[in-house]
Tab-separated table of C-alpha atoms in Angstrom:
chain	number	residue	atom	x	y	z
A	1	MET	CA	134.064	107.376	100.617
A	2	ASP	CA	134.667	110.536	102.422
A	3	LEU	CA	135.310	113.774	100.541
A	4	LEU	CA	136.426	117.058	102.112
A	5	VAL	CA	135.923	120.025	100.128
A	6	SER	CA	137.736	123.239	101.311
A	7	GLU	CA	136.144	126.657	101.166
A	8	ALA	CA	137.067	128.517	97.876
A	9	ARG	CA	139.548	131.394	98.522
A	10	GLY	CA	138.425	133.121	95.332
A	11	PRO	CA	136.334	132.690	92.239
A	12	VAL	CA	136.009	129.100	91.057
A	13	GLU	CA	136.616	128.858	87.320
A	14	GLY	CA	136.969	125.900	85.002
A	15	ARG	CA	135.436	123.878	82.286
A	16	ARG	CA	134.017	120.434	82.934
A	17	VAL	CA	132.461	118.043	80.407
A	18	VAL	CA	129.443	116.342	81.938
A	19	PRO	CA	128.534	112.981	80.429
A	20	PRO	CA	125.010	112.725	79.038
A	21	SER	CA	123.138	112.012	82.165
A	22	LYS	CA	119.836	113.606	83.213
A	23	SER	CA	120.866	113.303	86.830
A	24	LEU	CA	124.257	115.100	86.344
A	25	HIS	CA	122.713	117.781	84.196
A	26	GLN	CA	120.199	118.519	86.796
A	27	ARG	CA	122.858	118.784	89.492
A	28	ALA	CA	124.848	121.120	87.235
A	29	LEU	CA	121.701	123.323	86.912
A	30	VAL	CA	121.185	123.629	90.639
A	31	LEU	CA	124.878	124.448	91.252
A	32	ALA	CA	124.703	127.100	88.412
A	33	HIS	CA	121.685	128.758	90.042
A	34	LEU	CA	123.495	128.718	93.443
A	35	ALA	CA	126.675	130.462	91.917
A	36	ASP	CA	127.353	134.214	92.552
A	37	THR	CA	128.011	134.740	88.806
A	38	PRO	CA	126.332	133.616	85.715
A	39	THR	CA	127.246	130.035	84.677
A	40	ARG	CA	127.110	128.551	81.232
A	41	ILE	CA	126.054	124.946	80.909
A	42	GLU	CA	126.500	123.302	77.445
A	43	ALA	CA	124.881	120.011	76.874
A	44	ALA	CA	126.091	117.630	74.162
A	45	GLY	CA	123.092	116.412	72.240
A	46	GLU	CA	119.460	116.391	73.286
A	47	VAL	CA	118.465	117.563	76.689
A	48	GLY	CA	115.456	115.503	78.157
A	49	ASP	CA	112.185	116.849	79.341
A	50	ASP	CA	113.202	116.303	83.002
A	51	VAL	CA	116.191	118.568	82.648
A	52	GLN	CA	114.162	121.226	80.762
A	53	SER	CA	111.489	121.135	83.416
A	54	LEU	CA	113.978	121.769	86.279
A	55	ALA	CA	115.636	124.496	84.201
A	56	ARG	CA	112.378	126.276	83.720
A	57	SER	CA	111.483	125.898	87.400
A	58	LEU	CA	114.912	127.237	88.618
A	59	ASP	CA	114.622	130.178	86.103
A	60	ALA	CA	111.186	131.010	87.469
A	61	VAL	CA	112.667	131.623	90.909
A	62	GLY	CA	115.958	133.157	90.075
A	63	ARG	CA	119.516	132.914	91.279
A	64	TRP	CA	120.998	132.687	94.692
A	65	THR	CA	121.052	136.290	95.970
A	66	ASN	CA	121.553	137.877	99.446
A	67	GLY	CA	121.430	134.442	101.275
A	68	ALA	CA	118.186	133.264	99.517
A	69	TRP	CA	117.039	131.555	96.295
A	70	GLY	CA	115.613	134.442	94.239
A	71	GLU	CA	114.616	137.841	95.458
A	72	SER	CA	110.887	137.854	94.963
A	73	ARG	CA	108.363	136.832	97.682
A	74	GLU	CA	105.761	136.205	95.083
A	75	SER	CA	104.069	132.796	94.922
A	76	ARG	CA	105.556	130.450	92.416
A	77	SER	CA	104.419	127.070	91.024
A	78	LEU	CA	107.121	124.737	89.868
A	79	HIS	CA	105.886	121.913	87.543
A	80	LEU	CA	108.407	119.190	87.137
A	81	GLY	CA	106.576	116.841	84.868
A	82	LEU	CA	107.532	113.333	85.556
A	83	GLY	CA	111.079	114.210	86.777
A	84	ALA	CA	111.539	112.801	90.303
A	85	THR	CA	115.255	113.995	90.487
A	86	GLY	CA	114.165	117.540	89.532
A	87	PHE	CA	111.143	117.365	91.917
A	88	ARG	CA	113.457	116.543	94.887
A	89	PHE	CA	115.827	119.368	93.956
A	90	ALA	CA	113.129	121.849	93.526
A	91	LEU	CA	111.511	120.928	96.919
A	92	ALA	CA	114.786	121.360	98.762
A	93	ALA	CA	115.557	124.565	96.832
A	94	ALA	CA	112.121	126.097	97.492
A	95	THR	CA	112.907	125.941	101.212
A	96	LEU	CA	115.767	128.499	100.550
A	97	ARG	CA	113.385	131.153	99.061
A	98	PRO	CA	113.135	134.516	100.895
A	99	SER	CA	111.035	134.485	104.099
A	100	GLY	CA	107.377	134.759	103.366
A	101	ALA	CA	107.692	133.279	99.758
A	102	ARG	CA	105.279	130.507	98.852
A	103	THR	CA	106.173	127.787	96.311
A	104	LEU	CA	104.091	124.944	95.011
A	105	VAL	CA	106.177	122.062	93.912
A	106	THR	CA	104.044	119.846	91.625
A	107	GLY	CA	104.206	117.593	88.557
A	108	ARG	CA	102.133	115.017	86.628
A	109	GLN	CA	100.177	112.640	88.724
A	110	PRO	CA	102.502	109.594	88.449
A	111	LEU	CA	105.245	111.794	89.922
A	112	LEU	CA	103.035	113.083	92.751
A	113	GLU	CA	102.279	109.455	93.743
A	114	ARG	CA	105.995	108.634	94.246
A	115	PRO	CA	107.341	108.704	97.743
A	116	HIS	CA	108.703	112.113	98.654
A	117	GLY	CA	107.824	112.085	102.298
A	118	ASP	CA	111.264	111.174	103.602
A	119	LEU	CA	112.791	114.274	102.079
A	120	ALA	CA	109.906	116.454	103.102
A	121	ARG	CA	110.321	115.246	106.856
A	122	ALA	CA	114.140	115.744	106.650
A	123	LEU	CA	113.599	119.280	105.390
A	124	GLU	CA	111.092	119.943	108.159
A	125	ARG	CA	113.543	118.766	110.796
A	126	LEU	CA	115.854	121.386	109.457
A	127	GLY	CA	113.210	124.092	109.941
A	128	ALA	CA	111.392	124.003	106.606
A	129	LYS	CA	107.646	124.688	106.493
A	130	ILE	CA	106.257	122.069	104.034
A	131	LYS	CA	102.684	120.808	103.575
A	132	ARG	CA	101.698	117.950	101.198
A	133	ARG	CA	98.485	118.814	99.488
A	134	HIS	CA	95.825	116.222	98.638
A	135	SER	CA	96.925	116.300	95.002
A	136	GLY	CA	100.407	115.071	96.099
A	137	ALA	CA	101.958	118.375	95.297
A	138	TYR	CA	103.941	120.167	98.164
A	139	ARG	CA	103.413	123.769	99.363
A	140	VAL	CA	106.665	125.248	100.786
A	141	HIS	CA	106.716	128.459	102.859
A	142	GLY	CA	109.971	130.375	102.728
């Protein structure tokens, strides 16, 4: 299925009900942090550990500002627990930090043993500077 999304001609406003899905909640969090204005996300019921880990990681870096994810160039460590979806989003988002920023994307050992190399190589082909550490975590240089 092909989907064409036109560029917004003004602010995008609306209210969407997201079904209870860790994957969809995490996507909503990433989009909220990329928005120019504060975005409110309300979850119906319990929010899982994976979603909370990604929310903490995104909050640690900040919002999309002046063409970069966050304003600080300080080193950050993003711990995603066991959340593979959040890990992949955080790895990609870390490449958007300001030039010179260093980000360690990590999690619990079972997560670090999972295959993330294809994503890292794809991001490198796009110009990202990513190194896998012996622990399985990834160091990203903005």
